[in-house]
Each structure stands twice: as structure tokens, then as C-alpha cells.
Short mmCIF file of N, CA and C in Angstrom, two decimals:
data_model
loop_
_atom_site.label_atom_id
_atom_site.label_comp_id
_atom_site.label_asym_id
_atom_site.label_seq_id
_atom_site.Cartn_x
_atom_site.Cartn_y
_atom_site.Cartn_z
N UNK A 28 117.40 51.14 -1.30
CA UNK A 28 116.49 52.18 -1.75
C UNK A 28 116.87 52.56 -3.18
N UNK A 29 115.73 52.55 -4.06
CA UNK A 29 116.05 52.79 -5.74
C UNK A 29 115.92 54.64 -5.56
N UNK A 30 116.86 54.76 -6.53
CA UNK A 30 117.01 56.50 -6.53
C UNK A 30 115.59 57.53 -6.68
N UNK A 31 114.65 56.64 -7.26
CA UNK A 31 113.06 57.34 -7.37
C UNK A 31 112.48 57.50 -5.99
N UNK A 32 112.84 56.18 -5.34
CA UNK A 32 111.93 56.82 -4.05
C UNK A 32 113.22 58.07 -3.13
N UNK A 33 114.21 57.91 -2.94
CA UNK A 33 114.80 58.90 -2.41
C UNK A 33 115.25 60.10 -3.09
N UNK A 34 114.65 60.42 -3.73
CA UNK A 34 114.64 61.74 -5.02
C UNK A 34 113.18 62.33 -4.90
N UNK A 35 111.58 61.31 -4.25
CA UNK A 35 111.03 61.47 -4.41
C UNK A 35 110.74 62.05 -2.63
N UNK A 36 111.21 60.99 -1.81
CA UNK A 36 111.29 61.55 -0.51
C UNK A 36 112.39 62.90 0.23
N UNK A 37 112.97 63.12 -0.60
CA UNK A 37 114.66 64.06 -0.10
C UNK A 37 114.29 65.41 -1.00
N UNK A 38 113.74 65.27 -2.21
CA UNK A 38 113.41 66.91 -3.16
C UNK A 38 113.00 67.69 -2.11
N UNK A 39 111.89 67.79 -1.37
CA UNK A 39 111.54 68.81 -1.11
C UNK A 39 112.12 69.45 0.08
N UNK A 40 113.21 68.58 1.17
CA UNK A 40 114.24 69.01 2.04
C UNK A 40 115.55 69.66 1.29
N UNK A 41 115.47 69.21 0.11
CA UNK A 41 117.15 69.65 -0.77
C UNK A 41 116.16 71.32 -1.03
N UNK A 42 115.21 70.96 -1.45
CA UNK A 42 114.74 72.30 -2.22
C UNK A 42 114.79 73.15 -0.71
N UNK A 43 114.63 72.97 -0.17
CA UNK A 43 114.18 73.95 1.27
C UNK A 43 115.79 74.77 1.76
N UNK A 44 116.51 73.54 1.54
CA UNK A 44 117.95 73.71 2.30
C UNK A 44 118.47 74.61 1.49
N UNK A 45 118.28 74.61 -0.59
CA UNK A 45 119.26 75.07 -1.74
C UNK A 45 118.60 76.60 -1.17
N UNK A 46 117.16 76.85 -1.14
CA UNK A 46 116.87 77.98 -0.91
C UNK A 46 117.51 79.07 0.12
N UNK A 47 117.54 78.23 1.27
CA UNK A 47 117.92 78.94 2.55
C UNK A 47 119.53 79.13 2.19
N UNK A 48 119.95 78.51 1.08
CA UNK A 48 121.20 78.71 0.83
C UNK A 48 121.86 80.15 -0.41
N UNK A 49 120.45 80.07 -0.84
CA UNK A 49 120.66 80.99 -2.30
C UNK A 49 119.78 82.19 -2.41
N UNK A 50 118.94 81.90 -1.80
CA UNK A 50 117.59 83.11 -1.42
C UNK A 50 116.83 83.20 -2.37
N UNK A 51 117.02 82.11 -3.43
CA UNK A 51 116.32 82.34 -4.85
C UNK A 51 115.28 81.74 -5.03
N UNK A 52 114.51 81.07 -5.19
CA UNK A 52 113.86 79.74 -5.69
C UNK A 52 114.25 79.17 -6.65
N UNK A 53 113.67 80.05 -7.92
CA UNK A 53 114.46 79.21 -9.09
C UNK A 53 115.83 78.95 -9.09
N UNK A 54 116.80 79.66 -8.52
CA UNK A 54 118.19 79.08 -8.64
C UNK A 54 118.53 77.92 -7.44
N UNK A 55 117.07 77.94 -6.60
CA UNK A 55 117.15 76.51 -5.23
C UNK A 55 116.97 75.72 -6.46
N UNK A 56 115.94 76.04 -7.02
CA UNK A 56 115.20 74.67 -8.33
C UNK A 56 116.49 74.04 -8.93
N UNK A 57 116.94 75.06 -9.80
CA UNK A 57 118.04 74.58 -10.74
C UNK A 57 119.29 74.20 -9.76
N UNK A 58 119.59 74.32 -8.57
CA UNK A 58 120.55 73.70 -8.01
C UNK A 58 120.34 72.71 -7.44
N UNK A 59 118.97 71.98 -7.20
CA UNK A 59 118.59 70.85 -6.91
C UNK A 59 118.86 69.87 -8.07
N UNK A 60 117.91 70.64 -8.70
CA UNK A 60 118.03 69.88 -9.85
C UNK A 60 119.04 69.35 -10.79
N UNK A 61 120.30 69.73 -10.42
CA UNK A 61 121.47 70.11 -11.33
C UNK A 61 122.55 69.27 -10.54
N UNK A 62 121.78 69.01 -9.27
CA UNK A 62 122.36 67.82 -7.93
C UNK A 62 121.76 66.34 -7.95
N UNK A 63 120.38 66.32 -8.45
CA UNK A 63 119.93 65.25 -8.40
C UNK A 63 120.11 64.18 -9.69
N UNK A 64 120.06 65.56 -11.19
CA UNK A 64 120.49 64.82 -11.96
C UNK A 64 122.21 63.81 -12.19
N UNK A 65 123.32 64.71 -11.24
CA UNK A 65 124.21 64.37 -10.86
C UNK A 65 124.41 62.82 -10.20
N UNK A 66 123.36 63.27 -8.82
CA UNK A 66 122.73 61.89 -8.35
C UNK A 66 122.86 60.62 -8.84
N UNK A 67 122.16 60.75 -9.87
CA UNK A 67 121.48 59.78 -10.67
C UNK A 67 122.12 58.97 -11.65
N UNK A 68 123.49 59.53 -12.18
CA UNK A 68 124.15 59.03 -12.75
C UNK A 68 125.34 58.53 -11.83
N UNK A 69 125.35 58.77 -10.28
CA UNK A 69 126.47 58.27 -9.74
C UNK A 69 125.87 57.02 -8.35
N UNK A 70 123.98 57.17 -8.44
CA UNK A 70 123.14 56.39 -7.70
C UNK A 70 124.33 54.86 -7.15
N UNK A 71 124.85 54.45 -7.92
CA UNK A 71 125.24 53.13 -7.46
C UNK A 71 126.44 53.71 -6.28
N UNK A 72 127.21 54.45 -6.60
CA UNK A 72 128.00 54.79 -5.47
C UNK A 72 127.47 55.27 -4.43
N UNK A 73 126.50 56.37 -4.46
CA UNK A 73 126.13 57.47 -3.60
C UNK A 73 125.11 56.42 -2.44
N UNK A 74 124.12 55.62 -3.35
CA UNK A 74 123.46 54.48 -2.39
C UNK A 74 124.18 53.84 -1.36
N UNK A 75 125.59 53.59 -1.52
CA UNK A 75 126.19 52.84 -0.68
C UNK A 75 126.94 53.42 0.47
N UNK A 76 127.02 54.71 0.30
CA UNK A 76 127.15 55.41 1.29
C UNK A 76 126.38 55.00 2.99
N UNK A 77 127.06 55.12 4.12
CA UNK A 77 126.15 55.35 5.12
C UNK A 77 124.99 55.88 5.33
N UNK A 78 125.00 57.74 4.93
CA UNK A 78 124.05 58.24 4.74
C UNK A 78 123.87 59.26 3.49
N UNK A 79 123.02 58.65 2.31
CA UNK A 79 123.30 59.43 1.43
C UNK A 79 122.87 60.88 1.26
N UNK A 80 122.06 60.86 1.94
CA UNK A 80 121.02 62.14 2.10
C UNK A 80 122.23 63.17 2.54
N UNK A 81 122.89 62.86 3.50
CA UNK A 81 123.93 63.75 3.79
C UNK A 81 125.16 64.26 2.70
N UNK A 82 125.25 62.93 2.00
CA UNK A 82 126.05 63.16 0.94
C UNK A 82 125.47 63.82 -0.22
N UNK A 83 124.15 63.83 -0.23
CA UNK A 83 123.93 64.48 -1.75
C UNK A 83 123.55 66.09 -1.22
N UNK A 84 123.13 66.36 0.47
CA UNK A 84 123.24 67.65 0.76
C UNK A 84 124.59 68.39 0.21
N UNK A 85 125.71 67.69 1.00
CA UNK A 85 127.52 68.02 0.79
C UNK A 85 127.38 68.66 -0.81
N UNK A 86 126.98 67.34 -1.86
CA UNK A 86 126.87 67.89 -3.48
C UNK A 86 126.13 69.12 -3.49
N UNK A 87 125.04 69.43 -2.99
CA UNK A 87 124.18 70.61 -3.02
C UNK A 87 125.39 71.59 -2.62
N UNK A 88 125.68 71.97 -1.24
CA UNK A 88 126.34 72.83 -0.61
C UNK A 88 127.56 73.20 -1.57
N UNK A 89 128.67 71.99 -2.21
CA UNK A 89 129.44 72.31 -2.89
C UNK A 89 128.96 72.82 -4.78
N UNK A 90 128.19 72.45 -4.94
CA UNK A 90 127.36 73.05 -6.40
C UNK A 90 127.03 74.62 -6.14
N UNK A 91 126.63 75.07 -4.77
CA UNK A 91 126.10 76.61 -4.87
C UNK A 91 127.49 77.21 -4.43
N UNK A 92 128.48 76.48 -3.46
CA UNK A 92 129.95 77.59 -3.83
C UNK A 92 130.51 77.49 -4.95
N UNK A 93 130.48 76.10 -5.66
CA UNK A 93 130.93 76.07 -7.01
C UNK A 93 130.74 77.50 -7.94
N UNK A 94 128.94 77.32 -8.13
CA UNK A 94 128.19 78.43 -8.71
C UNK A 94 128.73 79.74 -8.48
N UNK A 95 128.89 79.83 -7.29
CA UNK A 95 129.10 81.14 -6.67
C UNK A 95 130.62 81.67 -7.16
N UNK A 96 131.09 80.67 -7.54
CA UNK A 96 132.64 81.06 -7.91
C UNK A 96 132.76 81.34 -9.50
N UNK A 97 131.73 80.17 -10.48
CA UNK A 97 132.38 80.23 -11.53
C UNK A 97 131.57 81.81 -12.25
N UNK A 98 129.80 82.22 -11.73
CA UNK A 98 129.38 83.22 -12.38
C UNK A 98 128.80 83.49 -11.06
N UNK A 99 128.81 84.81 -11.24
CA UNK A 99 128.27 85.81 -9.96
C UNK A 99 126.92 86.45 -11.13
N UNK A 100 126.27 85.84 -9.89
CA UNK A 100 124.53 85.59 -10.25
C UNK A 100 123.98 87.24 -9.91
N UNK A 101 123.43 87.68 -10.79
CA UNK A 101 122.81 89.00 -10.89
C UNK A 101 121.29 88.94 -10.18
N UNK A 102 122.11 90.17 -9.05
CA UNK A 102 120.76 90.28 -7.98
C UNK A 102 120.48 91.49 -8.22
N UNK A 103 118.71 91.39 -7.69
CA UNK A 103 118.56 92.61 -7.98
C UNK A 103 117.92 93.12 -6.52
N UNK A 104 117.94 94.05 -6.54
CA UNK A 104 117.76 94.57 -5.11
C UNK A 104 116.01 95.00 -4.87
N UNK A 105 115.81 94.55 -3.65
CA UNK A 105 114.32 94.32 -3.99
C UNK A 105 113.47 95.65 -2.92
N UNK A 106 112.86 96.19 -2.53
CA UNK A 106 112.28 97.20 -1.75
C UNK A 106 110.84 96.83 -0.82
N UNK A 107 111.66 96.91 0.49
CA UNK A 107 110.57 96.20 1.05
C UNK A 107 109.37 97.10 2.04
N UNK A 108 109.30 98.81 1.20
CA UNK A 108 108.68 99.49 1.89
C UNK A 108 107.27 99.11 1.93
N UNK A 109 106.73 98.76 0.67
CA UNK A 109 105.70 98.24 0.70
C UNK A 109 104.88 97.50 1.38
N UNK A 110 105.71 96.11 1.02
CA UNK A 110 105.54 94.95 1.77
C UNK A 110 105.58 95.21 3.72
N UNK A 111 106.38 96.06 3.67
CA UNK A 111 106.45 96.33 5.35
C UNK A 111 105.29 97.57 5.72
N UNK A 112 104.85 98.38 4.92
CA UNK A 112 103.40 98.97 4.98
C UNK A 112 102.54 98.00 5.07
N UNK A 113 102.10 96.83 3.93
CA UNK A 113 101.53 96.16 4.30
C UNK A 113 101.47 95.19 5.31
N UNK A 114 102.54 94.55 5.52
CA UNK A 114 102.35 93.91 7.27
C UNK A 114 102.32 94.46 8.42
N UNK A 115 102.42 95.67 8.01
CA UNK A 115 101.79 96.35 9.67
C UNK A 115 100.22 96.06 9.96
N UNK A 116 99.55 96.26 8.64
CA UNK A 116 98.01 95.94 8.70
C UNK A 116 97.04 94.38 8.70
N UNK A 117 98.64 93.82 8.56
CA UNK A 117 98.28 92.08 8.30
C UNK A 117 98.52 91.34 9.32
N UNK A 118 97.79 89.97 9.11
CA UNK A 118 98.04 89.10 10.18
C UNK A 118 99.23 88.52 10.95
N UNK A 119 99.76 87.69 12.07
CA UNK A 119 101.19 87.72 12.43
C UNK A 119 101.86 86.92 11.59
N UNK A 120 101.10 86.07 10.94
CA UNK A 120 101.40 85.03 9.49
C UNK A 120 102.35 85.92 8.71
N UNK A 121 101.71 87.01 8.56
CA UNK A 121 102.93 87.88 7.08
C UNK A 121 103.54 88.77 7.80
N UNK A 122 103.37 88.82 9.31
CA UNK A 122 104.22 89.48 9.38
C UNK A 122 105.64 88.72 10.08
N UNK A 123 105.61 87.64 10.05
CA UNK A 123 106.41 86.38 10.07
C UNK A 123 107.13 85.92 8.65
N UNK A 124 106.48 86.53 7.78
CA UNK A 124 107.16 86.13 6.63
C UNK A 124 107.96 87.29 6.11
N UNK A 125 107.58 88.73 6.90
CA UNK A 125 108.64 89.88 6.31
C UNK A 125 109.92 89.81 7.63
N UNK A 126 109.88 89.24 8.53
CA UNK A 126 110.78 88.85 9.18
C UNK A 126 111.66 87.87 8.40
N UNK A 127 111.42 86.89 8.19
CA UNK A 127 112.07 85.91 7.11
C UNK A 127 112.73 86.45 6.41
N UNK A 128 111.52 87.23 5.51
CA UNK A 128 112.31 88.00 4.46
C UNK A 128 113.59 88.99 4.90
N UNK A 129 113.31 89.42 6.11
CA UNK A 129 114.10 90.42 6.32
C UNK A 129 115.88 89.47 6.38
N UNK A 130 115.46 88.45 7.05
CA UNK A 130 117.21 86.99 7.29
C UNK A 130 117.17 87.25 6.11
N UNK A 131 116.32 86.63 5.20
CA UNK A 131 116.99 86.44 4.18
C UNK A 131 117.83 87.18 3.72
N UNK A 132 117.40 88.79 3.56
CA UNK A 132 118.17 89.59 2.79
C UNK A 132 119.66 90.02 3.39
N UNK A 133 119.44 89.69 4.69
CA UNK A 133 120.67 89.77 5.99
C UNK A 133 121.19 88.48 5.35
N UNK A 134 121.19 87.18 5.36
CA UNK A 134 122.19 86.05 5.04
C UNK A 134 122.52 86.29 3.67
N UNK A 135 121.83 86.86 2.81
CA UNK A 135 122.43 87.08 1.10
C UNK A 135 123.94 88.32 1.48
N UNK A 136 124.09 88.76 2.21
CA UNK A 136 125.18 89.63 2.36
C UNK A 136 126.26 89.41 2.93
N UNK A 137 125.95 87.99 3.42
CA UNK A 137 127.28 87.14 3.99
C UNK A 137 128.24 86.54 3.10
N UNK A 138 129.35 86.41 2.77
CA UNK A 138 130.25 85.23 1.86
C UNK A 138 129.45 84.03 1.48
N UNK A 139 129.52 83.58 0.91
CA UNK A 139 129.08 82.01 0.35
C UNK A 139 129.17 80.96 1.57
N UNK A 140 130.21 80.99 2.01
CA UNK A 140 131.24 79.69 3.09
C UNK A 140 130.51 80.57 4.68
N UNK A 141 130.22 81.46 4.71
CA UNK A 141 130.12 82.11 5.61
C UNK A 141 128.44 81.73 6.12
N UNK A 142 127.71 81.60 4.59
CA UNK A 142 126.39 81.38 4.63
C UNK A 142 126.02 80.06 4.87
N UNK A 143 127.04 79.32 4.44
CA UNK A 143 126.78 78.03 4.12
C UNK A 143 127.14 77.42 5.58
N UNK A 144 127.63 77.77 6.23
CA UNK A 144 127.99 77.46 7.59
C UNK A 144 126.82 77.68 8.87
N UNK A 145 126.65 79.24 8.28
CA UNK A 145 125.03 79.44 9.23
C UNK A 145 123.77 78.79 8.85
N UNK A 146 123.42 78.08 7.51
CA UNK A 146 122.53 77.31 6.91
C UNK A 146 122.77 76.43 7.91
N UNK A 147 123.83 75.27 7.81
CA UNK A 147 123.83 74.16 8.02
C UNK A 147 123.90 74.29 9.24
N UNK A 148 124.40 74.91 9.95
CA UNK A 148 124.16 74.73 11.45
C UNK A 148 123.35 75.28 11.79
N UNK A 149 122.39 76.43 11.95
CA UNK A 149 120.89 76.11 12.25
C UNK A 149 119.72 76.64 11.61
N UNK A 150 119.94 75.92 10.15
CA UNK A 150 118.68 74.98 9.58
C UNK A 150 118.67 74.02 9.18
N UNK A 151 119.87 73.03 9.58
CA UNK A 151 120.14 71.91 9.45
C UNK A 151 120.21 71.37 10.67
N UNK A 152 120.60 71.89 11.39
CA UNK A 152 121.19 71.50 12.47
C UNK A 152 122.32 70.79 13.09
N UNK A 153 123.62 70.47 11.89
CA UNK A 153 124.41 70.07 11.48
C UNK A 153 125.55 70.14 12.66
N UNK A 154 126.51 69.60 13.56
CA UNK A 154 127.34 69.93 14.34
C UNK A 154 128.65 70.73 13.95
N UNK A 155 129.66 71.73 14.53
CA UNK A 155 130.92 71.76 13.49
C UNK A 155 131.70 70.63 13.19
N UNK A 156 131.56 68.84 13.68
CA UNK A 156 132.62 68.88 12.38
C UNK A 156 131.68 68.27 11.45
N UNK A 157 130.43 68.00 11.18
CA UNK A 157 129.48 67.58 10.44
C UNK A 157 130.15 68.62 9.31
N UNK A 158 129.63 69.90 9.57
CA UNK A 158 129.73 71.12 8.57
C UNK A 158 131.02 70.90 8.03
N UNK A 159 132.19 70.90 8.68
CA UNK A 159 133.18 70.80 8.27
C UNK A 159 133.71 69.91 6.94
N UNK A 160 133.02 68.62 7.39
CA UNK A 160 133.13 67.50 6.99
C UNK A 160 132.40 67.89 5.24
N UNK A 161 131.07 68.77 5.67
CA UNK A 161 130.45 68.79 4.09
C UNK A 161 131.51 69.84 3.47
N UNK A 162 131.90 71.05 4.13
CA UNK A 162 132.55 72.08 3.35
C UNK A 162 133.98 72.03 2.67
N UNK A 163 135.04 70.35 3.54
CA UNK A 163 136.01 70.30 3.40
C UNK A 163 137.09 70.98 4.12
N UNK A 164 136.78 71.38 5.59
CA UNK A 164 137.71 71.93 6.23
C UNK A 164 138.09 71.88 7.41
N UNK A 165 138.17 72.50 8.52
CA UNK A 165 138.51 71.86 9.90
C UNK A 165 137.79 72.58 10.73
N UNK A 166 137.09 71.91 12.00
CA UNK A 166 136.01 72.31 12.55
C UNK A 166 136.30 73.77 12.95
N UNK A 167 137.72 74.16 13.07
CA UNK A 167 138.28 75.43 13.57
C UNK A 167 137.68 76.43 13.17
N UNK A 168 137.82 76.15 12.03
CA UNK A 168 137.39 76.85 10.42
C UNK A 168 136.07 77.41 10.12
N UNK A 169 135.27 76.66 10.60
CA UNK A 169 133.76 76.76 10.43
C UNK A 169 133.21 77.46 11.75
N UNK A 170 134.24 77.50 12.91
CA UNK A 170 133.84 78.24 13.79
C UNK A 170 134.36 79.57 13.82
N UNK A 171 135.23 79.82 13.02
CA UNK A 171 135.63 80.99 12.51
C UNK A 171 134.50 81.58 11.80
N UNK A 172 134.56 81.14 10.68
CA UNK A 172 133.01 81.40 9.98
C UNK A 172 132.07 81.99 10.58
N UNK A 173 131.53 80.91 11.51
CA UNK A 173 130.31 81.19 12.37
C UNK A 173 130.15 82.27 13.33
N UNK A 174 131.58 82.57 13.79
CA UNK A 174 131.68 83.54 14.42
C UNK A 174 131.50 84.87 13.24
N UNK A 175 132.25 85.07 12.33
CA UNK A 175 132.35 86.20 11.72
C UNK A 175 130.91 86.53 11.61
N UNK A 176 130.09 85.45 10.32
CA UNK A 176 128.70 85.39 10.17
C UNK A 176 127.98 86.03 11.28
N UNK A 177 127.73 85.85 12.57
CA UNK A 177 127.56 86.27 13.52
C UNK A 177 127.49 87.27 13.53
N UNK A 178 128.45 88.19 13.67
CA UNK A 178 129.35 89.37 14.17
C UNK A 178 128.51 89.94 12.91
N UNK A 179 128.75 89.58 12.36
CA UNK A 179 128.06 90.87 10.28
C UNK A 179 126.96 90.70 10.55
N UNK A 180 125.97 90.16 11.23
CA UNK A 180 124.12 89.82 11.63
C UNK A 180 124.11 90.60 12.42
N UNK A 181 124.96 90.89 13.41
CA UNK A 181 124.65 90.92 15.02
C UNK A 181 124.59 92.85 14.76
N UNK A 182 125.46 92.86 13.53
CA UNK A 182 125.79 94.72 13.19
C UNK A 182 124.66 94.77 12.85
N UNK A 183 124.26 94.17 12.05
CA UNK A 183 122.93 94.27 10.75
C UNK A 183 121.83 94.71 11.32
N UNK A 184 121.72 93.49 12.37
CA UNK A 184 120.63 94.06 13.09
C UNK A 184 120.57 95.08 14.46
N UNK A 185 121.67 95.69 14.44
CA UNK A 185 121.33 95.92 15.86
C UNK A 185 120.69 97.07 15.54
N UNK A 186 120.07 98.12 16.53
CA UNK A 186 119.30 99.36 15.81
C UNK A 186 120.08 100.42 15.91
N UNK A 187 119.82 100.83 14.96
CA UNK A 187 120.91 102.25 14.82
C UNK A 187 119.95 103.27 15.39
N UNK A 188 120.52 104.44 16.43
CA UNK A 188 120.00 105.59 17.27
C UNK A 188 119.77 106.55 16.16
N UNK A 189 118.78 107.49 16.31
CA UNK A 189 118.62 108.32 15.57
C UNK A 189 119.55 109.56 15.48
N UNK A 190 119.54 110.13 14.16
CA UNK A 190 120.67 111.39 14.22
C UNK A 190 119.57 112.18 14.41
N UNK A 191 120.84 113.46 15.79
CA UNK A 191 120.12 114.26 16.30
C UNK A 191 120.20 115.73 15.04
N UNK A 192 119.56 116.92 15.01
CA UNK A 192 120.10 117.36 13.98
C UNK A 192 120.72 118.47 14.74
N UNK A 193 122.27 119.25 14.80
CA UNK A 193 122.50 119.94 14.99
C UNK A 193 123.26 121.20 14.44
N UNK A 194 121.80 121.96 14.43
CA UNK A 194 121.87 123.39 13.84
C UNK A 194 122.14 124.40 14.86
N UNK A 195 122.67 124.09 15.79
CA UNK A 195 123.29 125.80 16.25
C UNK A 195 122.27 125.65 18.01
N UNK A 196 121.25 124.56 18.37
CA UNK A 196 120.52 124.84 18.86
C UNK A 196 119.33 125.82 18.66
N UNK A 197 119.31 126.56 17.86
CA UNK A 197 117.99 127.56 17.88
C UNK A 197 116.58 126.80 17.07
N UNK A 198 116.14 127.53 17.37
CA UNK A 198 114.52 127.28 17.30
C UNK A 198 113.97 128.17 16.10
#
């Protein structure tokens, strides 16, 4: 396989995966992109791989902890009263997509390694020592992860009871 057709067939799974990894688009874009051009200059090795697709994911996964280490990317915090006014009145389509939105903003608050672990195992579908294998560590490790990840979602979402207000009882 010449690197055009598997650059041309694999972009839009890398782009899907960088996203679910970064919550950004443009920084999915530029980390694809910043993987493929990589790619491309190492095509003769990476082709000979078993499976390269897996290997140029691994490059993806290690480029956004890279990222994540050398500059801490300025987020801005986004308000989703609106948007959640409006999907009360909208179809289950958007209101499927403020759910999304809502992971998303729940997985942006996880560690990097923490995220990258719940990506790959299920939206990849990746096994622990698959994951392991891309992150560089021991399946132990990633189930550590997965557990913590977990545990910080499982708070996130659970629903918080309302405060009662107490003034003295009177009326």
C-alpha cells in the first residue's frame, strides 16, 4: 500500500480518534496532520509494520501527550446554558449531540494518560494490553487509569441532591 491511499483511507478515523482525544477540532486537524506528515517521511518503515494503522494511531496518541507536556493549550471555557435551552425544544438528534458535548467536557477534565486510556478503550475499542502497548506501559497500569478515569466520571456525573435551605424553619 503507497502512503496516498492509506493517508487517504485512515485521515478521517485519525481525525475522529485525535478529536475524541483533544476535544478540539482544529488541534484534532493539526495533530493529524503533524502525524501524517511524520508518516510520510518514515512511510518505508511504518509500511512494513504488521499493522500500520495501529502504529500511526500509537504516533497520534503519543504526539497529543507529547503536546500536552511541552505547551498547555489555552482553553476556554464554554457555556452550555444556551445550547441546553435550546435542546430541550429540539429534535433527539441535538439533543444527542449536547449529551456528547456534555463527555466531552467531562473527558477534557481527566489527565492526558487518563484520557487517552478511556479513548482507546471504548472508542477504539482497543484491549488493555493493546493500550498499553500504544502508551508504553503495563497492562496494570492502564487499568489503573481506567479505573481512576472512571471513578472522576462516575463523580461528575452522578446527581447532586438539592440544598435544603435552612433558616430557622419559619415561614
Amino acid at each position: 500500500m503507497e502512503f496516498e491511499e492509506f493517508a487517504t483511507a485512515r485521515t478521517p478515523a485519525l481525525l475522529r480518534y485525535a478529536y475524541m482525544l483533544c476535544g478540539d477540532r482544529e488541534l484534532a486537524r493539526d495533530l493529524t496532520q503533524e502525524v501524517l506528515i511524520r508518516t510520510l517521511v518514515k512511510w518505508r518503515r511504518v509500511s512494513r509494520v504488521e499493522r500500520p494503522d495501529a502504529y500511526v494511531r500509537a504516533m497520534l496518541t503519543n504526539e497529543y501527550l507529547t503536546m500536552r507536556r511541552r505547551k498547555s493549550p489555552t482553553t476556554v471555557t464554554v457555556s452550555y446554558e444556551g445550547i441546553e435551552e435550546l435542546c430541550a425544544q429540539a429534535s433527539s438528534a441535538e439533543a444527542a449531540y449536547t449529551e456528547r458535548a456534555a463527555m466531552m467536557q467531562r473527558l477534557s477534565t481527566l489527565p492526558a494518560r487518563q484520557r487517552a486510556v478511556i479513548v482507546l478503550r471504548y472508542y477504539e475499542d482497543l484491549s488493555d494490553a493493546q493500550i498499553a502497548h500504544v502508551l508504553g506501559c503495563r497492562a496494570s497500569t492502564v487499568r489503573a487509569y481506567a479505573t481512576r478515569a472512571l471513578a472522576t466520571l462516575r463523580v461528575d456525573m452522578a446527581p447532586r441532591p438539592a440544598l435544603v435551605a435552612q433558616n430557622g424553619g419559619g415561614a
